[in-house]
Amino acid sequence: MARIERHFVCQACGAVTSRWVGRCEACSGWNTIVEEAPAREAAPKGLGTKPGRRIEFVPLDGPGEPLVRLETGIAEFDRVFGGGLIPGSAALVAGDPGIGKSTLLLQAAAGLAAKGLPTAYVSGEEGIEQIRLRAARLGASGAPVALAAATSLRDILTGLEGLDPAPCVVIVDSIQTLFLDSLDSAPGTVAQVRAAAHELIRFAKRSGAALLIVGHVTKDGAIAGPKVLEHMVDTVIYFEGERGHQFRIVRAIKNRFGPTDEIGVFEMTGGGLKEVSNPSALFLPADRSPVSGTAIFAGIEGTRPLLIEIQALVVSAPPGSPRRTVVGWDSGRLAMVLAVLEARAGLAFGGYDVFLNVAGGLRIEEPAADLAVAAALVSARLETPLDISAVIFGEIGLSGEVRPVAQAAARLKEAAKLGFERALAPRDAAAAGGGLVVETVARVEALVERLGSGAPKARRAAGPMRKAVERHG
Ligand code: TYD
Ligand code: MG
């Protein structure tokens, strides 16, 4: 008797298995495996001997056409795309539910349409009235956007083909709500998401329209993770930050037509997402009083300097394995900085819980933040506030040395502009001055020494012990 083949698909990464498992072997996601109806087509056969059409090869160096960019007029949005949308390209706009994807794309649609670019907005999530209400709130009602509420991909494609004028930009919100009637799986499953995206991308390539696809990401991966889509599209834009924060950071994590290090910064207001065109001071504390565990990092995001508050909390932990909690930074990098501080500067964190937070919901990728993180940790551990008029940057190596980082001059200049007076930085930054007094830090030992000598000895010894007493008493 022929066994019935069963078909299980990881909803996060798309890996296929023949049995259910609790943890995906491909991406290590828990509870992401779901049974799906197997694809109907038969197993692929080889090509056989029948020849194909002879494709044409051309020289690499040919008369290229200049890239056209469709600008939404929302500068922070266009910046993330590298200057605007590219006709015939496909972009995925992903983020947690409620973060502002629909809002931003409706604003973008209105911007494009207002410039005379035919724009279509198809929503599978909201009804026409709902979208109109939102557009009214955003002050975008007047824009000539072609609006539709639909979920059947066949209908959507037929509708788009029939639009006159043909759309230059097509926005689909969201990919998880669409379905192909030729597939048995439910909307939102990997099979549906992948097939729907494939059809939409084919439409974009064929028609020359720029395609924007919205994708939800859930932390537990319950909905088909748009991870499978990342490989299919030209550009992937992620919303960073959390709903609790008023700021929204939009970042390109993949871009075939531009840089990936630019961020767009927005503020969520009653009238939609407002651009923050000069965000350098956004992630600084409003009240700059000296508090231990707080360091100001002079960072660079893309082409713009950004000053960011880094907060650390170090509290004595009960015996066992201490906690390491990080928000907005890489936890592996934190482990490295802690290990270097212990091995090279003799400052142990073994008996302490460590919490590290990047203020404002931003995520820092730069290694240049190492020294600022180390300073926040040492300051918290020794209960000694850092100089509030100083910014900090520098990369830390495993041997404890502080290494130079890119664009020191730009970092210092922005810090000076925002009223900082001093900088703790790698040796090479001294020449860049920029109006600040640059104190060079060559090794992590120097950092620990500097903060250690600034603290009254008795308090230093009593600090963690006092906490321990409170905890157990
Ligand atoms: P939305 O764009 O619907 O999120 P997504 O499409 O990513 O799921 O944003 C929803 C949130 O934004 C919602 O909690 C309300 C808030 N919001 C405002 O604060 N102001 C506004 O003008 C709009 C339209 C939404
Ligand atoms: Mg939405």
Short mmCIF file of C-alpha atoms and ligand atoms in Angstrom, two decimals:
data_model
loop_
_atom_site.label_atom_id
_atom_site.label_comp_id
_atom_site.label_asym_id
_atom_site.label_seq_id
_atom_site.Cartn_x
_atom_site.Cartn_y
_atom_site.Cartn_z
CA MET A 1 0.00 0.00 0.00
CA ALA A 2 1.37 3.39 -0.93
CA ARG A 3 2.05 5.58 2.10
CA ILE A 4 0.41 8.95 2.10
CA GLU A 5 3.18 11.55 1.98
CA ARG A 6 2.67 14.17 4.61
CA HIS A 7 4.15 17.59 4.24
CA PHE A 8 5.25 19.83 7.11
CA VAL A 9 6.60 23.31 6.52
CA CYS A 10 8.46 25.62 8.90
CA GLN A 11 6.48 28.87 8.94
CA ALA A 12 9.58 30.88 9.72
CA CYS A 13 12.09 29.67 7.18
CA GLY A 14 10.15 27.49 4.76
CA ALA A 15 12.07 24.25 5.44
CA VAL A 16 10.08 21.13 4.57
CA THR A 17 10.04 17.93 6.66
CA SER A 18 8.06 14.73 6.42
CA ARG A 19 7.15 14.61 10.09
CA TRP A 20 6.19 17.09 12.76
CA VAL A 21 8.99 18.25 15.05
CA GLY A 22 8.89 20.78 17.86
CA ARG A 23 11.95 22.61 16.70
CA CYS A 24 12.87 23.37 13.09
CA GLU A 25 16.19 21.78 12.27
CA ALA A 26 16.95 24.43 9.66
CA CYS A 27 16.36 27.65 11.60
CA SER A 28 16.06 26.35 15.20
CA GLY A 29 12.67 28.02 15.61
CA TRP A 30 10.35 26.46 18.20
CA ASN A 31 6.78 25.48 17.28
CA THR A 32 7.11 26.78 13.76
CA ILE A 33 6.30 23.52 11.95
CA VAL A 34 2.81 23.28 10.50
CA GLU A 35 1.29 20.64 8.26
CA GLU A 36 0.40 21.93 4.82
CA ALA A 37 -1.19 20.34 1.80
CA PRO A 38 1.57 19.21 -0.50
CA ALA A 39 2.00 21.16 -3.70
CA ARG A 40 -0.12 19.61 -6.43
CA GLU A 41 2.43 19.43 -9.18
CA ALA A 42 4.25 16.14 -9.68
CA ALA A 43 7.88 15.69 -8.73
CA PRO A 44 10.10 17.65 -11.10
CA LYS A 45 11.50 15.68 -13.98
CA GLY A 46 14.81 16.38 -15.70
CA LEU A 47 14.85 18.54 -18.80
CA GLY A 48 15.53 15.66 -21.19
CA THR A 49 17.32 16.36 -24.44
CA LYS A 50 14.97 18.88 -26.03
CA PRO A 51 16.94 22.11 -26.61
CA GLY A 52 15.67 25.48 -25.39
CA ARG A 53 15.60 28.89 -26.99
CA ARG A 54 19.11 30.26 -27.37
CA ILE A 55 19.49 33.11 -24.90
CA GLU A 56 21.54 36.12 -25.83
CA PHE A 57 24.72 37.09 -24.01
CA VAL A 58 25.82 40.71 -24.00
CA PRO A 59 28.99 42.44 -22.79
CA LEU A 60 29.05 43.49 -19.15
CA ASP A 61 29.93 47.02 -20.18
CA GLY A 62 26.97 48.22 -22.21
CA PRO A 63 24.95 51.39 -22.69
CA GLY A 64 23.08 51.24 -19.39
CA GLU A 65 19.99 53.30 -18.84
CA PRO A 66 20.16 55.59 -15.82
CA LEU A 67 18.06 54.34 -12.89
CA VAL A 68 14.80 56.19 -12.57
CA ARG A 69 13.71 56.74 -8.99
CA LEU A 70 10.13 57.37 -7.99
CA GLU A 71 10.15 59.74 -5.03
CA THR A 72 7.38 59.73 -2.47
CA GLY A 73 8.38 63.18 -1.27
CA ILE A 74 8.81 61.72 2.23
CA ALA A 75 12.55 62.28 2.45
CA GLU A 76 13.16 59.82 5.31
CA PHE A 77 11.33 57.12 3.36
CA ASP A 78 13.10 57.80 0.07
CA ARG A 79 16.46 57.89 1.82
CA VAL A 80 16.03 54.33 3.10
CA PHE A 81 15.33 53.14 -0.42
CA GLY A 82 18.47 54.86 -1.68
CA GLY A 83 16.68 57.86 -3.17
CA GLY A 84 13.29 56.50 -4.21
CA LEU A 85 11.54 53.43 -5.58
CA ILE A 86 12.85 51.67 -8.68
CA PRO A 87 10.34 50.79 -11.42
CA GLY A 88 9.95 47.04 -11.83
CA SER A 89 11.48 46.28 -8.45
CA ALA A 90 9.88 44.62 -5.45
CA ALA A 91 10.31 45.65 -1.83
CA LEU A 92 9.14 44.01 1.37
CA VAL A 93 8.15 46.33 4.20
CA ALA A 94 8.17 44.22 7.34
CA GLY A 95 7.58 44.83 11.01
CA ASP A 96 5.52 43.93 14.05
CA PRO A 97 1.76 44.39 13.84
CA GLY A 98 0.72 47.90 14.80
CA ILE A 99 4.14 49.44 14.26
CA GLY A 100 2.93 51.72 11.44
CA LYS A 101 3.44 49.88 8.14
CA SER A 102 -0.01 50.65 6.73
CA THR A 103 0.20 54.23 7.92
CA LEU A 104 3.56 54.89 6.32
CA LEU A 105 2.64 53.20 3.04
CA LEU A 106 -0.63 55.07 2.78
CA GLN A 107 1.31 58.30 3.30
CA ALA A 108 3.80 57.19 0.65
CA ALA A 109 0.98 56.30 -1.74
CA ALA A 110 -0.56 59.72 -1.26
CA GLY A 111 2.81 61.38 -1.83
CA LEU A 112 3.40 59.49 -5.07
CA ALA A 113 -0.12 60.04 -6.38
CA ALA A 114 0.02 63.74 -5.55
CA LYS A 115 3.07 63.97 -7.80
CA GLY A 116 1.09 62.52 -10.67
CA LEU A 117 2.44 58.95 -10.44
CA PRO A 118 -0.46 56.50 -10.79
CA THR A 119 -0.49 54.53 -7.52
CA ALA A 120 -2.62 51.57 -6.50
CA TYR A 121 -3.18 50.53 -2.89
CA VAL A 122 -4.67 47.10 -2.32
CA SER A 123 -5.59 46.14 1.21
CA GLY A 124 -6.49 42.66 2.34
CA GLU A 125 -6.65 43.79 5.95
CA GLU A 126 -8.93 46.78 6.04
CA GLY A 127 -12.13 47.83 4.33
CA ILE A 128 -12.42 50.81 2.01
CA GLU A 129 -14.16 52.95 4.63
CA GLN A 130 -11.49 52.21 7.19
CA ILE A 131 -8.73 53.22 4.80
CA ARG A 132 -10.58 56.38 3.83
CA LEU A 133 -10.94 57.31 7.49
CA ARG A 134 -7.25 56.78 8.02
CA ALA A 135 -6.39 58.80 4.94
CA ALA A 136 -8.52 61.64 6.29
CA ARG A 137 -6.59 61.52 9.57
CA LEU A 138 -3.35 61.61 7.65
CA GLY A 139 -4.52 64.56 5.58
CA ALA A 140 -4.08 62.41 2.46
CA SER A 141 -7.69 62.22 1.27
CA GLY A 142 -7.19 64.45 -1.74
CA ALA A 143 -4.53 62.27 -3.39
CA PRO A 144 -5.72 60.31 -6.47
CA VAL A 145 -4.78 56.85 -5.15
CA ALA A 146 -6.59 53.88 -6.74
CA LEU A 147 -7.92 51.93 -3.75
CA ALA A 148 -9.16 48.35 -3.50
CA ALA A 149 -9.97 45.90 -0.73
CA ALA A 150 -9.38 42.33 -1.91
CA THR A 151 -7.62 39.13 -0.94
CA SER A 152 -7.87 36.89 -4.00
CA LEU A 153 -4.65 37.23 -5.93
CA ARG A 154 -6.31 36.27 -9.18
CA ASP A 155 -8.80 39.13 -8.77
CA ILE A 156 -6.11 41.56 -7.67
CA LEU A 157 -3.90 40.83 -10.69
CA THR A 158 -6.85 41.12 -13.09
CA GLY A 159 -7.79 44.38 -11.41
CA LEU A 160 -4.28 45.78 -11.66
CA GLU A 161 -3.93 44.78 -15.32
CA GLY A 162 -7.17 46.59 -16.08
CA LEU A 163 -6.27 49.85 -14.36
CA ASP A 164 -6.11 52.91 -16.56
CA PRO A 165 -3.67 54.59 -16.28
CA ALA A 166 -1.43 51.61 -15.52
CA PRO A 167 0.00 51.96 -12.00
CA CYS A 168 3.62 53.04 -11.52
CA VAL A 169 3.52 51.91 -7.91
CA VAL A 170 1.53 49.04 -6.41
CA ILE A 171 1.19 48.63 -2.65
CA VAL A 172 -0.15 45.36 -1.24
CA ASP A 173 -1.08 45.21 2.45
CA SER A 174 -0.40 42.53 3.58
CA ILE A 175 1.04 39.45 1.93
CA GLN A 176 -0.31 37.28 4.76
CA THR A 177 -3.91 38.02 3.83
CA LEU A 178 -3.65 37.07 0.15
CA PHE A 179 -4.49 33.68 -1.29
CA LEU A 180 -4.17 31.83 -4.57
CA ASP A 181 -7.27 29.78 -5.31
CA SER A 182 -5.06 27.15 -6.94
CA LEU A 183 -3.46 26.23 -3.59
CA ASP A 184 -5.14 24.32 -0.79
CA SER A 185 -3.19 25.89 2.06
CA ALA A 186 -4.68 28.65 4.17
CA PRO A 187 -3.72 32.30 3.62
CA GLY A 188 -0.59 33.18 5.57
CA THR A 189 1.07 29.79 5.20
CA VAL A 190 4.50 29.65 3.63
CA ALA A 191 3.12 28.04 0.47
CA GLN A 192 0.56 30.82 -0.04
CA VAL A 193 2.90 33.64 0.94
CA ARG A 194 5.61 32.42 -1.37
CA ALA A 195 3.31 31.81 -4.33
CA ALA A 196 1.49 35.13 -3.89
CA ALA A 197 4.77 37.04 -3.70
CA HIS A 198 6.05 35.21 -6.76
CA GLU A 199 2.98 36.19 -8.79
CA LEU A 200 3.12 39.81 -7.62
CA ILE A 201 6.82 40.10 -8.39
CA ARG A 202 6.20 38.67 -11.87
CA PHE A 203 3.53 41.31 -12.35
CA ALA A 204 5.95 44.05 -11.25
CA LYS A 205 8.70 42.87 -13.60
CA ARG A 206 6.24 42.53 -16.47
CA SER A 207 4.49 45.86 -16.00
CA GLY A 208 7.43 47.91 -14.74
CA ALA A 209 5.54 48.99 -11.63
CA ALA A 210 7.39 49.39 -8.34
CA LEU A 211 5.91 46.90 -5.89
CA LEU A 212 5.70 47.38 -2.13
CA ILE A 213 4.61 44.33 -0.15
CA VAL A 214 3.71 44.58 3.54
CA GLY A 215 4.68 41.62 5.70
CA HIS A 216 3.95 41.04 9.39
CA VAL A 217 6.54 39.47 11.58
CA THR A 218 5.47 37.94 14.84
CA LYS A 219 7.91 37.18 17.58
CA ASP A 220 6.75 33.58 17.92
CA GLY A 221 6.75 33.05 14.16
CA ALA A 222 3.10 31.98 14.19
CA ILE A 223 2.35 33.73 10.92
CA ALA A 224 4.41 32.74 7.92
CA GLY A 225 7.61 34.62 8.51
CA PRO A 226 8.42 36.91 5.62
CA LYS A 227 11.90 35.41 5.96
CA VAL A 228 11.09 33.30 2.92
CA LEU A 229 10.31 36.48 1.04
CA GLU A 230 13.60 38.18 1.79
CA HIS A 231 15.32 36.19 -0.92
CA MET A 232 12.65 36.92 -3.49
CA VAL A 233 12.52 40.72 -3.30
CA ASP A 234 15.08 43.39 -4.22
CA THR A 235 14.74 45.42 -1.07
CA VAL A 236 13.79 44.57 2.50
CA ILE A 237 12.79 47.38 4.84
CA TYR A 238 12.30 46.70 8.53
CA PHE A 239 10.55 48.76 11.14
CA GLU A 240 12.63 48.91 14.27
CA GLY A 241 11.69 50.02 17.71
CA GLU A 242 8.70 49.11 19.74
CA ARG A 243 5.12 50.21 19.75
CA GLY A 244 5.60 51.69 23.19
CA HIS A 245 8.09 54.19 21.85
CA GLN A 246 6.95 57.21 19.95
CA PHE A 247 9.79 56.96 17.44
CA ARG A 248 9.85 54.57 14.51
CA ILE A 249 13.08 53.70 12.80
CA VAL A 250 12.92 52.30 9.31
CA ARG A 251 16.00 50.48 8.07
CA ALA A 252 16.90 48.73 4.81
CA ILE A 253 18.45 45.37 5.64
CA LYS A 254 18.78 44.40 2.00
CA ASN A 255 18.86 46.70 -1.01
CA ARG A 256 19.89 45.74 -4.51
CA PHE A 257 19.67 49.39 -5.58
CA GLY A 258 21.22 51.33 -2.73
CA PRO A 259 23.05 51.32 0.58
CA THR A 260 21.74 49.36 3.56
CA ASP A 261 23.03 51.49 6.36
CA GLU A 262 20.71 54.48 6.06
CA ILE A 263 17.84 54.78 8.50
CA GLY A 264 14.66 56.79 8.28
CA VAL A 265 13.40 58.25 11.53
CA PHE A 266 9.73 59.02 12.16
CA GLU A 267 7.61 60.07 15.06
CA MET A 268 4.13 58.57 15.46
CA THR A 269 1.67 61.40 15.98
CA GLY A 270 -2.09 61.80 15.84
CA GLY A 271 -1.70 62.75 12.19
CA GLY A 272 0.40 59.76 11.15
CA LEU A 273 4.16 59.35 10.91
CA LYS A 274 6.05 62.63 10.89
CA GLU A 275 9.59 62.80 9.57
CA VAL A 276 12.40 63.58 11.96
CA SER A 277 14.94 64.98 9.56
CA ASN A 278 17.57 65.86 12.14
CA PRO A 279 17.57 62.96 14.56
CA SER A 280 21.02 63.43 16.07
CA ALA A 281 19.77 64.55 19.47
CA LEU A 282 16.67 62.35 19.53
CA PHE A 283 18.13 59.51 21.54
CA LEU A 284 19.68 61.68 24.22
CA PRO A 285 18.13 61.96 27.67
CA ALA A 286 16.12 65.14 28.21
CA ASP A 287 17.58 65.55 31.65
CA ARG A 288 21.32 65.12 31.66
CA SER A 289 22.14 64.68 35.32
CA PRO A 290 25.01 62.39 36.27
CA VAL A 291 23.70 58.87 36.84
CA SER A 292 25.94 55.83 37.04
CA GLY A 293 25.53 53.36 34.20
CA THR A 294 24.72 55.97 31.56
CA ALA A 295 27.05 56.69 28.64
CA ILE A 296 26.54 58.80 25.52
CA PHE A 297 27.66 57.06 22.35
CA ALA A 298 28.59 59.18 19.35
CA GLY A 299 27.33 56.93 16.55
CA ILE A 300 26.92 57.09 12.79
CA GLU A 301 23.88 55.69 10.97
CA GLY A 302 24.52 55.72 7.25
CA THR A 303 25.64 59.23 6.51
CA ARG A 304 24.27 60.84 9.64
CA PRO A 305 25.80 61.19 13.09
CA LEU A 306 23.51 60.17 15.93
CA LEU A 307 24.10 60.60 19.65
CA ILE A 308 22.62 57.76 21.63
CA GLU A 309 22.21 57.12 25.32
CA ILE A 310 23.35 53.69 26.46
CA GLN A 311 22.14 52.49 29.84
CA ALA A 312 23.56 49.69 31.95
CA LEU A 313 22.38 48.27 35.22
CA VAL A 314 24.59 45.92 37.21
CA VAL A 315 23.12 44.35 40.33
CA SER A 316 24.48 41.55 42.50
CA ALA A 317 22.90 38.26 41.57
CA PRO A 318 21.98 35.26 43.68
CA PRO A 319 24.33 32.28 43.22
CA GLY A 320 23.84 30.47 39.95
CA SER A 321 24.05 31.80 36.46
CA PRO A 322 23.64 35.59 36.36
CA ARG A 323 21.30 37.24 33.89
CA ARG A 324 22.43 39.06 30.77
CA THR A 325 19.60 41.06 29.23
CA VAL A 326 20.16 43.26 26.18
CA VAL A 327 17.80 45.54 24.27
CA GLY A 328 19.04 47.18 21.09
CA TRP A 329 22.48 45.59 20.94
CA ASP A 330 23.99 42.22 20.14
CA SER A 331 24.07 39.89 23.14
CA GLY A 332 27.18 38.11 21.84
CA ARG A 333 28.95 41.45 21.68
CA LEU A 334 27.92 42.19 25.28
CA ALA A 335 29.36 38.86 26.41
CA MET A 336 32.60 39.76 24.66
CA VAL A 337 32.88 43.19 26.27
CA LEU A 338 32.17 41.68 29.71
CA ALA A 339 34.81 39.02 29.14
CA VAL A 340 37.40 41.57 28.02
CA LEU A 341 36.69 43.78 31.04
CA GLU A 342 37.17 40.80 33.32
CA ALA A 343 40.23 39.29 31.63
CA ARG A 344 42.12 42.49 30.80
CA ALA A 345 41.03 44.94 33.45
CA GLY A 346 40.26 42.54 36.31
CA LEU A 347 36.70 43.80 36.70
CA ALA A 348 34.54 40.74 37.30
CA PHE A 349 30.83 40.62 36.47
CA GLY A 350 30.38 36.98 37.46
CA GLY A 351 28.25 37.60 40.52
CA TYR A 352 26.10 40.26 38.91
CA ASP A 353 23.03 40.47 36.72
CA VAL A 354 23.71 42.78 33.78
CA PHE A 355 21.04 44.72 31.89
CA LEU A 356 21.94 46.79 28.86
CA ASN A 357 19.54 49.08 27.02
CA VAL A 358 19.88 51.36 24.03
CA ALA A 359 17.51 54.28 24.64
CA GLY A 360 14.65 55.05 22.27
CA GLY A 361 14.16 51.61 20.72
CA LEU A 362 17.07 51.98 18.30
CA ARG A 363 19.21 49.00 17.41
CA ILE A 364 22.94 49.66 17.18
CA GLU A 365 24.99 47.50 14.83
CA GLU A 366 28.25 49.44 14.89
CA PRO A 367 31.25 47.94 16.72
CA ALA A 368 32.15 51.56 17.45
CA ALA A 369 29.68 51.36 20.34
CA ASP A 370 31.92 48.91 22.27
CA LEU A 371 33.72 51.56 24.30
CA ALA A 372 30.51 53.38 25.21
CA VAL A 373 28.93 50.08 26.29
CA ALA A 374 32.05 49.22 28.31
CA ALA A 375 31.97 52.66 29.93
CA ALA A 376 28.30 52.26 30.87
CA LEU A 377 29.02 48.81 32.33
CA VAL A 378 32.06 49.93 34.31
CA SER A 379 30.22 53.02 35.52
CA ALA A 380 27.29 50.89 36.68
CA ARG A 381 29.52 48.28 38.29
CA LEU A 382 31.61 50.86 40.17
CA GLU A 383 28.59 53.09 40.82
CA THR A 384 30.47 56.08 39.46
CA PRO A 385 28.72 58.39 37.01
CA LEU A 386 30.54 59.28 33.82
CA ASP A 387 31.28 62.86 32.89
CA ILE A 388 27.98 64.12 31.48
CA SER A 389 29.70 66.50 29.08
CA ALA A 390 31.55 63.65 27.31
CA VAL A 391 30.68 61.43 24.37
CA ILE A 392 32.32 58.05 23.86
CA PHE A 393 33.17 55.85 20.89
CA GLY A 394 35.71 53.19 19.92
CA GLU A 395 35.86 49.50 19.07
CA ILE A 396 37.27 47.05 21.62
CA GLY A 397 39.46 44.12 20.61
CA LEU A 398 39.82 40.86 22.52
CA SER A 399 43.22 41.89 23.86
CA GLY A 400 41.62 44.92 25.49
CA GLU A 401 42.91 47.50 23.03
CA VAL A 402 40.65 50.30 21.81
CA ARG A 403 40.65 50.51 18.05
CA PRO A 404 40.01 53.42 15.73
CA VAL A 405 36.60 53.66 14.04
CA ALA A 406 35.35 55.29 10.86
CA GLN A 407 34.24 58.92 10.65
CA ALA A 408 35.67 60.12 13.96
CA ALA A 409 35.60 63.73 12.76
CA ALA A 410 31.88 63.61 11.92
CA ARG A 411 31.08 62.11 15.33
CA LEU A 412 33.06 64.77 17.17
CA LYS A 413 31.64 67.61 15.12
CA GLU A 414 28.04 66.60 15.85
CA ALA A 415 28.81 66.17 19.56
CA ALA A 416 30.34 69.65 19.67
CA LYS A 417 27.29 71.04 17.91
CA LEU A 418 25.02 69.53 20.56
CA GLY A 419 27.01 71.11 23.37
CA PHE A 420 29.30 68.29 24.47
CA GLU A 421 32.75 69.34 25.60
CA ARG A 422 34.80 66.20 25.74
CA ALA A 423 35.19 62.85 24.07
CA LEU A 424 36.65 59.53 25.17
CA ALA A 425 37.90 58.05 21.95
CA PRO A 426 40.59 55.95 20.27
CA ARG A 427 44.00 57.47 19.79
CA ASP A 428 43.58 58.54 16.17
CA ALA A 429 40.55 60.71 16.99
CA ALA A 430 42.69 63.26 18.82
CA ALA A 431 43.72 64.84 15.55
CA ALA A 432 40.07 65.25 14.53
CA GLY A 433 39.35 67.54 17.52
CA GLY A 434 36.27 69.25 16.15
CA GLY A 435 36.17 71.73 19.04
CA LEU A 436 36.09 69.00 21.69
CA VAL A 437 38.76 68.02 24.16
CA VAL A 438 39.56 64.48 23.06
CA GLU A 439 40.88 62.18 25.77
CA THR A 440 42.30 59.12 24.16
CA VAL A 441 41.67 55.72 25.67
CA ALA A 442 44.17 53.16 24.42
CA ARG A 443 43.02 50.17 26.48
CA VAL A 444 40.05 49.09 28.60
CA GLU A 445 42.29 49.10 31.70
CA ALA A 446 42.61 52.86 31.32
CA LEU A 447 38.83 53.20 31.27
CA VAL A 448 38.41 51.15 34.45
CA GLU A 449 41.24 53.00 36.17
CA ARG A 450 39.78 56.37 35.27
CA LEU A 451 36.36 55.50 36.69
CA GLY A 452 37.82 53.58 39.63
CA SER A 453 39.92 56.49 40.80
CA GLY A 454 36.95 58.82 40.51
CA ALA A 455 34.92 56.85 43.04
CA PRO A 456 35.27 57.13 46.76
CA LYS A 457 36.89 53.87 47.86
CA ALA A 458 34.53 53.05 50.72
CA ARG A 459 31.45 53.49 48.57
CA ARG A 460 32.84 51.33 45.87
CA ALA A 461 33.39 48.47 48.29
CA ALA A 462 30.05 48.97 49.98
CA GLY A 463 27.96 49.34 46.85
CA PRO A 464 27.31 45.81 45.72
CA MET A 465 27.43 44.47 49.27
CA ARG A 466 24.78 46.88 50.38
CA LYS A 467 22.55 45.63 47.60
CA ALA A 468 23.22 42.06 48.59
CA VAL A 469 22.14 42.82 52.13
CA GLU A 470 18.96 44.51 50.94
CA ARG A 471 18.19 41.57 48.73
CA HIS A 472 18.58 38.97 51.43
CA GLY A 473 17.42 41.02 54.37
P1 TYD B 1 -0.61 50.70 11.42
O1 TYD B 1 -0.03 51.51 10.32
O2 TYD B 1 -2.01 50.25 11.26
O3 TYD B 1 0.30 49.45 11.76
P2 TYD B 1 0.63 48.14 10.90
O4 TYD B 1 0.07 48.34 9.55
O5 TYD B 1 2.12 48.06 10.95
O6 TYD B 1 0.01 47.01 11.63
O7 TYD B 1 -0.43 51.57 12.72
C1 TYD B 1 -1.23 51.35 13.75
C2 TYD B 1 -0.88 52.17 14.96
O8 TYD B 1 -0.52 53.48 14.68
C3 TYD B 1 -2.09 52.20 15.80
O9 TYD B 1 -1.76 51.67 17.06
C4 TYD B 1 -2.48 53.62 15.87
C5 TYD B 1 -1.28 54.37 15.46
N1 TYD B 1 -1.60 55.57 14.67
C6 TYD B 1 -1.36 56.82 15.21
O10 TYD B 1 -0.89 56.96 16.34
N2 TYD B 1 -1.64 57.94 14.45
C7 TYD B 1 -2.15 57.84 13.21
O11 TYD B 1 -2.41 58.88 12.56
C8 TYD B 1 -2.42 56.55 12.68
C9 TYD B 1 -3.01 56.38 11.32
C10 TYD B 1 -2.11 55.44 13.43
MG MG B 2 -1.54 47.30 8.74
#
